[in-house]
């Protein structure tokens, strides 16, 4: 068993994927993942290279990736090279971002990073500031690789396994200790990537399982934004213009904008109140609320309702302390509840009832007028109508 100079690092079972048994060195686990990935890559003719050479090149990228993996293996075994967190994840990140790698190699690289996260590699509690920043930087590079994942397509069934691993790894990045200090842009890009998989990768080309997994992970990440994000409001006397959300951040890395027409200014207004630099918070929450608002007014109202539930179930008291977020609830969510009260879909109607209950229990003082309108003028009339289906009543 290889031990680091700082002593052995034990591995605790994590949520995403199985972790090795307790007592195994983290570095030993990484060495095993490196060997597994190199073996899988050498099964392909273009990735074959001399395993005993670190300097031999043949003029194409295959040797570059293999040598990068070999160099890290040598560094961990002999402690003679740079073993910072960013150096450890770099070879895996390069494989994930390379467009000419196979789905098998990409999936193994993602699984290796996911195992590192589950093992507590990015647990920064109790670490010094400089060391903590190194782990956050390494995790940010992992997030960038996952949101720019590329690989050679073989068939849809194999491809969707890689995509599912990618989504699970993104959720794990956000949930780990260092994930609290990711930037607004990193978190927002992960949410947009997950939504694109949900929206584009659909039957008949892909199975329902991938779509349902993307939907579930999307709900989880939206909830984590409000659970782990810094939603504290800064001093009103501070500079207002400094926090305005940039255009690229609101649109999510070149993807179609998720901001409804006429709402572009509100994200900057809410983000201007952000009180913490270096971690995600109000700016990302504002983008999420705009995104959910658009879904509630579109044909995907069922997904919009589920995301509203995720928001309200996560951290409702913190939301009530942010006037900008409450404004979205009073405007968009209230209108959605009124419209969905006459929906023939019992599932959507059930979601609206749950949303009303959560708003009443946590925000009845702030949203008293809106709740009175929804309950008295809408739901009571629905109950009185004879033409309404029994399931809805």
PDB file of N, CA, C and O in Angstrom, residues 134-191:
ATOM      1  N   UNK A 134      -6.451  25.245  -3.233  1.00  0.00           N
ATOM      2  CA  UNK A 134      -5.932  24.283  -4.208  1.00  0.00           C
ATOM      3  C   UNK A 134      -6.965  23.217  -4.540  1.00  0.00           C
ATOM      4  O   UNK A 134      -7.123  22.838  -5.706  1.00  0.00           O
ATOM      5  N   UNK A 135      -7.683  22.729  -3.545  1.00  0.00           N
ATOM      6  CA  UNK A 135      -8.709  21.718  -3.784  1.00  0.00           C
ATOM      7  C   UNK A 135      -9.893  22.303  -4.555  1.00  0.00           C
ATOM      8  O   UNK A 135     -10.466  21.636  -5.423  1.00  0.00           O
ATOM      9  N   UNK A 136     -10.264  23.537  -4.236  1.00  0.00           N
ATOM     10  CA  UNK A 136     -11.363  24.179  -4.960  1.00  0.00           C
ATOM     11  C   UNK A 136     -10.978  24.386  -6.419  1.00  0.00           C
ATOM     12  O   UNK A 136     -11.791  24.176  -7.332  1.00  0.00           O
ATOM     13  N   UNK A 137      -9.735  24.793  -6.657  1.00  0.00           N
ATOM     14  CA  UNK A 137      -9.259  24.967  -8.030  1.00  0.00           C
ATOM     15  C   UNK A 137      -9.292  23.655  -8.800  1.00  0.00           C
ATOM     16  O   UNK A 137      -9.686  23.605  -9.971  1.00  0.00           O
ATOM     17  N   UNK A 138      -8.863  22.572  -8.136  1.00  0.00           N
ATOM     18  CA  UNK A 138      -8.897  21.258  -8.787  1.00  0.00           C
ATOM     19  C   UNK A 138     -10.324  20.833  -9.093  1.00  0.00           C
ATOM     20  O   UNK A 138     -10.610  20.295 -10.172  1.00  0.00           O
ATOM     21  N   UNK A 139     -11.241  21.077  -8.154  1.00  0.00           N
ATOM     22  CA  UNK A 139     -12.637  20.701  -8.390  1.00  0.00           C
ATOM     23  C   UNK A 139     -13.236  21.526  -9.517  1.00  0.00           C
ATOM     24  O   UNK A 139     -14.036  21.010 -10.314  1.00  0.00           O
ATOM     25  N   UNK A 140     -12.864  22.795  -9.616  1.00  0.00           N
ATOM     26  CA  UNK A 140     -13.362  23.638 -10.714  1.00  0.00           C
ATOM     27  C   UNK A 140     -12.906  23.095 -12.064  1.00  0.00           C
ATOM     28  O   UNK A 140     -13.661  23.137 -13.050  1.00  0.00           O
ATOM     29  N   UNK A 141     -11.682  22.563 -12.136  1.00  0.00           N
ATOM     30  CA  UNK A 141     -11.211  21.972 -13.394  1.00  0.00           C
ATOM     31  C   UNK A 141     -11.987  20.700 -13.721  1.00  0.00           C
ATOM     32  O   UNK A 141     -12.250  20.410 -14.894  1.00  0.00           O
ATOM     33  N   UNK A 142     -12.380  19.945 -12.691  1.00  0.00           N
ATOM     34  CA  UNK A 142     -13.207  18.755 -12.912  1.00  0.00           C
ATOM     35  C   UNK A 142     -14.577  19.157 -13.453  1.00  0.00           C
ATOM     36  O   UNK A 142     -15.097  18.555 -14.399  1.00  0.00           O
ATOM     37  N   UNK A 143     -15.180  20.188 -12.866  1.00  0.00           N
ATOM     38  CA  UNK A 143     -16.478  20.672 -13.327  1.00  0.00           C
ATOM     39  C   UNK A 143     -16.390  21.149 -14.775  1.00  0.00           C
ATOM     40  O   UNK A 143     -17.269  20.861 -15.600  1.00  0.00           O
ATOM     41  N   UNK A 144     -15.320  21.865 -15.110  1.00  0.00           N
ATOM     42  CA  UNK A 144     -15.141  22.337 -16.486  1.00  0.00           C
ATOM     43  C   UNK A 144     -15.045  21.170 -17.453  1.00  0.00           C
ATOM     44  O   UNK A 144     -15.602  21.218 -18.561  1.00  0.00           O
ATOM     45  N   UNK A 145     -14.339  20.110 -17.052  1.00  0.00           N
ATOM     46  CA  UNK A 145     -14.231  18.932 -17.922  1.00  0.00           C
ATOM     47  C   UNK A 145     -15.573  18.239 -18.092  1.00  0.00           C
ATOM     48  O   UNK A 145     -15.940  17.821 -19.205  1.00  0.00           O
ATOM     49  N   UNK A 146     -16.330  18.103 -17.011  1.00  0.00           N
ATOM     50  CA  UNK A 146     -17.623  17.421 -17.086  1.00  0.00           C
ATOM     51  C   UNK A 146     -18.620  18.192 -17.936  1.00  0.00           C
ATOM     52  O   UNK A 146     -19.443  17.592 -18.638  1.00  0.00           O
ATOM     53  N   UNK A 147     -18.581  19.504 -17.890  1.00  0.00           N
ATOM     54  CA  UNK A 147     -19.511  20.310 -18.684  1.00  0.00           C
ATOM     55  C   UNK A 147     -19.039  20.479 -20.121  1.00  0.00           C
ATOM     56  O   UNK A 147     -19.780  21.020 -20.947  1.00  0.00           O
ATOM     57  N   UNK A 148     -17.816  20.050 -20.430  1.00  0.00           N
ATOM     58  CA  UNK A 148     -17.305  20.075 -21.800  1.00  0.00           C
ATOM     59  C   UNK A 148     -16.846  18.672 -22.205  1.00  0.00           C
ATOM     60  O   UNK A 148     -15.854  18.508 -22.912  1.00  0.00           O
ATOM     61  N   UNK A 149     -17.587  17.680 -21.735  1.00  0.00           N
ATOM     62  CA  UNK A 149     -17.241  16.284 -21.996  1.00  0.00           C
ATOM     63  C   UNK A 149     -17.395  15.968 -23.483  1.00  0.00           C
ATOM     64  O   UNK A 149     -18.409  16.288 -24.097  1.00  0.00           O
ATOM     65  N   UNK A 150     -16.374  15.330 -24.061  1.00  0.00           N
ATOM     66  CA  UNK A 150     -16.394  14.938 -25.464  1.00  0.00           C
ATOM     67  C   UNK A 150     -15.878  13.508 -25.597  1.00  0.00           C
ATOM     68  O   UNK A 150     -14.943  13.119 -24.899  1.00  0.00           O
ATOM     69  N   UNK A 151     -16.464  12.745 -26.503  1.00  0.00           N
ATOM     70  CA  UNK A 151     -15.970  11.398 -26.773  1.00  0.00           C
ATOM     71  C   UNK A 151     -16.556  10.914 -28.095  1.00  0.00           C
ATOM     72  O   UNK A 151     -17.550  11.469 -28.588  1.00  0.00           O
ATOM     73  N   UNK A 152     -15.935   9.899 -28.649  1.00  0.00           N
ATOM     74  CA  UNK A 152     -16.393   9.340 -29.913  1.00  0.00           C
ATOM     75  C   UNK A 152     -17.680   8.553 -29.694  1.00  0.00           C
ATOM     76  O   UNK A 152     -17.735   7.662 -28.841  1.00  0.00           O
ATOM     77  N   UNK A 153     -18.686   8.866 -30.459  1.00  0.00           N
ATOM     78  CA  UNK A 153     -19.973   8.182 -30.321  1.00  0.00           C
ATOM     79  C   UNK A 153     -19.902   6.805 -30.971  1.00  0.00           C
ATOM     80  O   UNK A 153     -19.385   6.647 -32.084  1.00  0.00           O
ATOM     81  N   UNK A 154     -20.421   5.821 -30.266  1.00  0.00           N
ATOM     82  CA  UNK A 154     -20.474   4.453 -30.814  1.00  0.00           C
ATOM     83  C   UNK A 154     -21.929   4.060 -31.063  1.00  0.00           C
ATOM     84  O   UNK A 154     -22.365   3.962 -32.197  1.00  0.00           O
ATOM     85  N   UNK A 155     -22.678   3.841 -30.017  1.00  0.00           N
ATOM     86  CA  UNK A 155     -24.112   3.621 -30.148  1.00  0.00           C
ATOM     87  C   UNK A 155     -24.790   4.296 -28.968  1.00  0.00           C
ATOM     88  O   UNK A 155     -24.165   4.585 -27.940  1.00  0.00           O
ATOM     89  N   UNK A 156     -26.079   4.558 -29.102  1.00  0.00           N
ATOM     90  CA  UNK A 156     -26.792   5.374 -28.123  1.00  0.00           C
ATOM     91  C   UNK A 156     -26.793   4.745 -26.736  1.00  0.00           C
ATOM     92  O   UNK A 156     -26.707   5.452 -25.723  1.00  0.00           O
ATOM     93  N   UNK A 157     -26.900   3.435 -26.670  1.00  0.00           N
ATOM     94  CA  UNK A 157     -26.975   2.778 -25.373  1.00  0.00           C
ATOM     95  C   UNK A 157     -25.670   2.931 -24.595  1.00  0.00           C
ATOM     96  O   UNK A 157     -25.678   3.170 -23.383  1.00  0.00           O
ATOM     97  N   UNK A 158     -24.545   2.784 -25.288  1.00  0.00           N
ATOM     98  CA  UNK A 158     -23.259   2.968 -24.611  1.00  0.00           C
ATOM     99  C   UNK A 158     -23.018   4.443 -24.298  1.00  0.00           C
ATOM    100  O   UNK A 158     -22.464   4.775 -23.245  1.00  0.00           O
ATOM    101  N   UNK A 159     -23.429   5.299 -25.214  1.00  0.00           N
ATOM    102  CA  UNK A 159     -23.222   6.733 -24.992  1.00  0.00           C
ATOM    103  C   UNK A 159     -23.997   7.234 -23.782  1.00  0.00           C
ATOM    104  O   UNK A 159     -23.496   8.069 -23.021  1.00  0.00           O
ATOM    105  N   UNK A 160     -25.206   6.755 -23.609  1.00  0.00           N
ATOM    106  CA  UNK A 160     -26.001   7.265 -22.498  1.00  0.00           C
ATOM    107  C   UNK A 160     -25.470   6.815 -21.146  1.00  0.00           C
ATOM    108  O   UNK A 160     -25.684   7.489 -20.147  1.00  0.00           O
ATOM    109  N   UNK A 161     -24.727   5.711 -21.107  1.00  0.00           N
ATOM    110  CA  UNK A 161     -24.077   5.320 -19.864  1.00  0.00           C
ATOM    111  C   UNK A 161     -23.018   6.345 -19.468  1.00  0.00           C
ATOM    112  O   UNK A 161     -22.877   6.702 -18.294  1.00  0.00           O
ATOM    113  N   UNK A 162     -22.267   6.824 -20.454  1.00  0.00           N
ATOM    114  CA  UNK A 162     -21.258   7.861 -20.186  1.00  0.00           C
ATOM    115  C   UNK A 162     -21.941   9.159 -19.753  1.00  0.00           C
ATOM    116  O   UNK A 162     -21.498   9.821 -18.808  1.00  0.00           O
ATOM    117  N   UNK A 163     -23.023   9.516 -20.430  1.00  0.00           N
ATOM    118  CA  UNK A 163     -23.737  10.741 -20.074  1.00  0.00           C
ATOM    119  C   UNK A 163     -24.327  10.654 -18.668  1.00  0.00           C
ATOM    120  O   UNK A 163     -24.324  11.633 -17.920  1.00  0.00           O
ATOM    121  N   UNK A 164     -24.809   9.480 -18.301  1.00  0.00           N
ATOM    122  CA  UNK A 164     -25.364   9.318 -16.960  1.00  0.00           C
ATOM    123  C   UNK A 164     -24.271   9.440 -15.896  1.00  0.00           C
ATOM    124  O   UNK A 164     -24.475  10.060 -14.852  1.00  0.00           O
ATOM    125  N   UNK A 165     -23.095   8.871 -16.168  1.00  0.00           N
ATOM    126  CA  UNK A 165     -21.967   9.034 -15.254  1.00  0.00           C
ATOM    127  C   UNK A 165     -21.580  10.500 -15.128  1.00  0.00           C
ATOM    128  O   UNK A 165     -21.239  10.985 -14.040  1.00  0.00           O
ATOM    129  N   UNK A 166     -21.606  11.206 -16.244  1.00  0.00           N
ATOM    130  CA  UNK A 166     -21.262  12.622 -16.237  1.00  0.00           C
ATOM    131  C   UNK A 166     -22.214  13.416 -15.341  1.00  0.00           C
ATOM    132  O   UNK A 166     -21.798  14.258 -14.534  1.00  0.00           O
ATOM    133  N   UNK A 167     -23.525  13.153 -15.449  1.00  0.00           N
ATOM    134  CA  UNK A 167     -24.508  13.867 -14.639  1.00  0.00           C
ATOM    135  C   UNK A 167     -24.346  13.533 -13.158  1.00  0.00           C
ATOM    136  O   UNK A 167     -24.427  14.418 -12.298  1.00  0.00           O
ATOM    137  N   UNK A 168     -24.119  12.265 -12.847  1.00  0.00           N
ATOM    138  CA  UNK A 168     -23.925  11.871 -11.456  1.00  0.00           C
ATOM    139  C   UNK A 168     -22.682  12.519 -10.866  1.00  0.00           C
ATOM    140  O   UNK A 168     -22.683  12.950  -9.701  1.00  0.00           O
ATOM    141  N   UNK A 169     -21.627  12.609 -11.665  1.00  0.00           N
ATOM    142  CA  UNK A 169     -20.396  13.236 -11.186  1.00  0.00           C
ATOM    143  C   UNK A 169     -20.598  14.734 -10.955  1.00  0.00           C
ATOM    144  O   UNK A 169     -20.046  15.307 -10.010  1.00  0.00           O
ATOM    145  N   UNK A 170     -21.396  15.384 -11.785  1.00  0.00           N
ATOM    146  CA  UNK A 170     -21.678  16.806 -11.587  1.00  0.00           C
ATOM    147  C   UNK A 170     -22.403  17.030 -10.268  1.00  0.00           C
ATOM    148  O   UNK A 170     -22.062  17.947  -9.505  1.00  0.00           O
ATOM    149  N   UNK A 171     -23.411  16.217  -9.996  1.00  0.00           N
ATOM    150  CA  UNK A 171     -24.124  16.349  -8.731  1.00  0.00           C
ATOM    151  C   UNK A 171     -23.197  16.097  -7.549  1.00  0.00           C
ATOM    152  O   UNK A 171     -23.287  16.771  -6.516  1.00  0.00           O
ATOM    153  N   UNK A 172     -22.281  15.132  -7.697  1.00  0.00           N
ATOM    154  CA  UNK A 172     -21.333  14.849  -6.626  1.00  0.00           C
ATOM    155  C   UNK A 172     -20.388  16.018  -6.390  1.00  0.00           C
ATOM    156  O   UNK A 172     -20.033  16.334  -5.250  1.00  0.00           O
ATOM    157  N   UNK A 173     -19.973  16.687  -7.472  1.00  0.00           N
ATOM    158  CA  UNK A 173     -19.114  17.872  -7.344  1.00  0.00           C
ATOM    159  C   UNK A 173     -19.809  18.966  -6.546  1.00  0.00           C
ATOM    160  O   UNK A 173     -19.189  19.628  -5.695  1.00  0.00           O
ATOM    161  N   UNK A 174     -21.073  19.175  -6.810  1.00  0.00           N
ATOM    162  CA  UNK A 174     -21.809  20.229  -6.110  1.00  0.00           C
ATOM    163  C   UNK A 174     -22.068  19.863  -4.660  1.00  0.00           C
ATOM    164  O   UNK A 174     -22.132  20.741  -3.785  1.00  0.00           O
ATOM    165  N   UNK A 175     -22.195  18.582  -4.381  1.00  0.00           N
ATOM    166  CA  UNK A 175     -22.546  18.143  -3.038  1.00  0.00           C
ATOM    167  C   UNK A 175     -21.346  18.026  -2.102  1.00  0.00           C
ATOM    168  O   UNK A 175     -21.505  18.088  -0.877  1.00  0.00           O
ATOM    169  N   UNK A 176     -20.147  17.870  -2.634  1.00  0.00           N
ATOM    170  CA  UNK A 176     -18.982  17.679  -1.782  1.00  0.00           C
ATOM    171  C   UNK A 176     -18.625  18.975  -1.065  1.00  0.00           C
ATOM    172  O   UNK A 176     -19.145  20.050  -1.359  1.00  0.00           O
ATOM    173  N   UNK A 177     -17.696  18.850  -0.121  1.00  0.00           N
ATOM    174  CA  UNK A 177     -17.333  19.993   0.726  1.00  0.00           C
ATOM    175  C   UNK A 177     -16.774  21.158  -0.083  1.00  0.00           C
ATOM    176  O   UNK A 177     -17.155  22.303   0.114  1.00  0.00           O
ATOM    177  N   UNK A 178     -15.869  20.876  -1.001  1.00  0.00           N
ATOM    178  CA  UNK A 178     -15.283  21.942  -1.819  1.00  0.00           C
ATOM    179  C   UNK A 178     -16.280  22.542  -2.793  1.00  0.00           C
ATOM    180  O   UNK A 178     -16.085  23.663  -3.282  1.00  0.00           O
ATOM    181  N   UNK A 179     -17.365  21.821  -3.082  1.00  0.00           N
ATOM    182  CA  UNK A 179     -18.366  22.324  -4.011  1.00  0.00           C
ATOM    183  C   UNK A 179     -19.044  23.589  -3.539  1.00  0.00           C
ATOM    184  O   UNK A 179     -19.583  24.355  -4.346  1.00  0.00           O
ATOM    185  N   UNK A 180     -19.030  23.841  -2.232  1.00  0.00           N
ATOM    186  CA  UNK A 180     -19.619  25.068  -1.699  1.00  0.00           C
ATOM    187  C   UNK A 180     -18.910  26.299  -2.238  1.00  0.00           C
ATOM    188  O   UNK A 180     -19.513  27.372  -2.341  1.00  0.00           O
ATOM    189  N   UNK A 181     -17.649  26.154  -2.603  1.00  0.00           N
ATOM    190  CA  UNK A 181     -16.845  27.298  -3.027  1.00  0.00           C
ATOM    191  C   UNK A 181     -16.666  27.370  -4.534  1.00  0.00           C
ATOM    192  O   UNK A 181     -15.802  28.099  -5.026  1.00  0.00           O
ATOM    193  N   UNK A 182     -17.465  26.619  -5.274  1.00  0.00           N
ATOM    194  CA  UNK A 182     -17.488  26.788  -6.723  1.00  0.00           C
ATOM    195  C   UNK A 182     -18.092  28.146  -7.068  1.00  0.00           C
ATOM    196  O   UNK A 182     -18.864  28.726  -6.291  1.00  0.00           O
ATOM    197  N   UNK A 183     -17.787  28.644  -8.233  1.00  0.00           N
ATOM    198  CA  UNK A 183     -18.306  29.946  -8.654  1.00  0.00           C
ATOM    199  C   UNK A 183     -19.742  29.824  -9.153  1.00  0.00           C
ATOM    200  O   UNK A 183     -20.226  28.730  -9.457  1.00  0.00           O
ATOM    201  N   UNK A 184     -20.416  30.962  -9.244  1.00  0.00           N
ATOM    202  CA  UNK A 184     -21.767  30.984  -9.799  1.00  0.00           C
ATOM    203  C   UNK A 184     -21.782  30.432 -11.219  1.00  0.00           C
ATOM    204  O   UNK A 184     -22.703  29.713 -11.608  1.00  0.00           O
ATOM    205  N   UNK A 185     -20.763  30.790 -11.993  1.00  0.00           N
ATOM    206  CA  UNK A 185     -20.703  30.333 -13.381  1.00  0.00           C
ATOM    207  C   UNK A 185     -20.584  28.821 -13.465  1.00  0.00           C
ATOM    208  O   UNK A 185     -21.246  28.177 -14.291  1.00  0.00           O
ATOM    209  N   UNK A 186     -19.746  28.223 -12.613  1.00  0.00           N
ATOM    210  CA  UNK A 186     -19.573  26.767 -12.633  1.00  0.00           C
ATOM    211  C   UNK A 186     -20.883  26.048 -12.326  1.00  0.00           C
ATOM    212  O   UNK A 186     -21.273  25.105 -13.022  1.00  0.00           O
ATOM    213  N   UNK A 187     -21.574  26.489 -11.281  1.00  0.00           N
ATOM    214  CA  UNK A 187     -22.812  25.823 -10.872  1.00  0.00           C
ATOM    215  C   UNK A 187     -23.896  26.018 -11.923  1.00  0.00           C
ATOM    216  O   UNK A 187     -24.628  25.082 -12.272  1.00  0.00           O
ATOM    217  N   UNK A 188     -23.999  27.227 -12.443  1.00  0.00           N
ATOM    218  CA  UNK A 188     -25.029  27.512 -13.451  1.00  0.00           C
ATOM    219  C   UNK A 188     -24.789  26.697 -14.720  1.00  0.00           C
ATOM    220  O   UNK A 188     -25.732  26.185 -15.330  1.00  0.00           O
ATOM    221  N   UNK A 189     -23.521  26.547 -15.115  1.00  0.00           N
ATOM    222  CA  UNK A 189     -23.211  25.755 -16.302  1.00  0.00           C
ATOM    223  C   UNK A 189     -23.581  24.287 -16.095  1.00  0.00           C
ATOM    224  O   UNK A 189     -24.085  23.622 -17.011  1.00  0.00           O
ATOM    225  N   UNK A 190     -23.350  23.746 -14.900  1.00  0.00           N
ATOM    226  CA  UNK A 190     -23.734  22.363 -14.615  1.00  0.00           C
ATOM    227  C   UNK A 190     -25.248  22.190 -14.732  1.00  0.00           C
ATOM    228  O   UNK A 190     -25.730  21.181 -15.272  1.00  0.00           O
ATOM    229  N   UNK A 191     -26.010  23.136 -14.214  1.00  0.00           N
ATOM    230  CA  UNK A 191     -27.468  23.039 -14.288  1.00  0.00           C
ATOM    231  C   UNK A 191     -27.933  23.087 -15.738  1.00  0.00           C
ATOM    232  O   UNK A 191     -28.813  22.320 -16.154  1.00  0.00           O
TER     233      UNK A 191
END
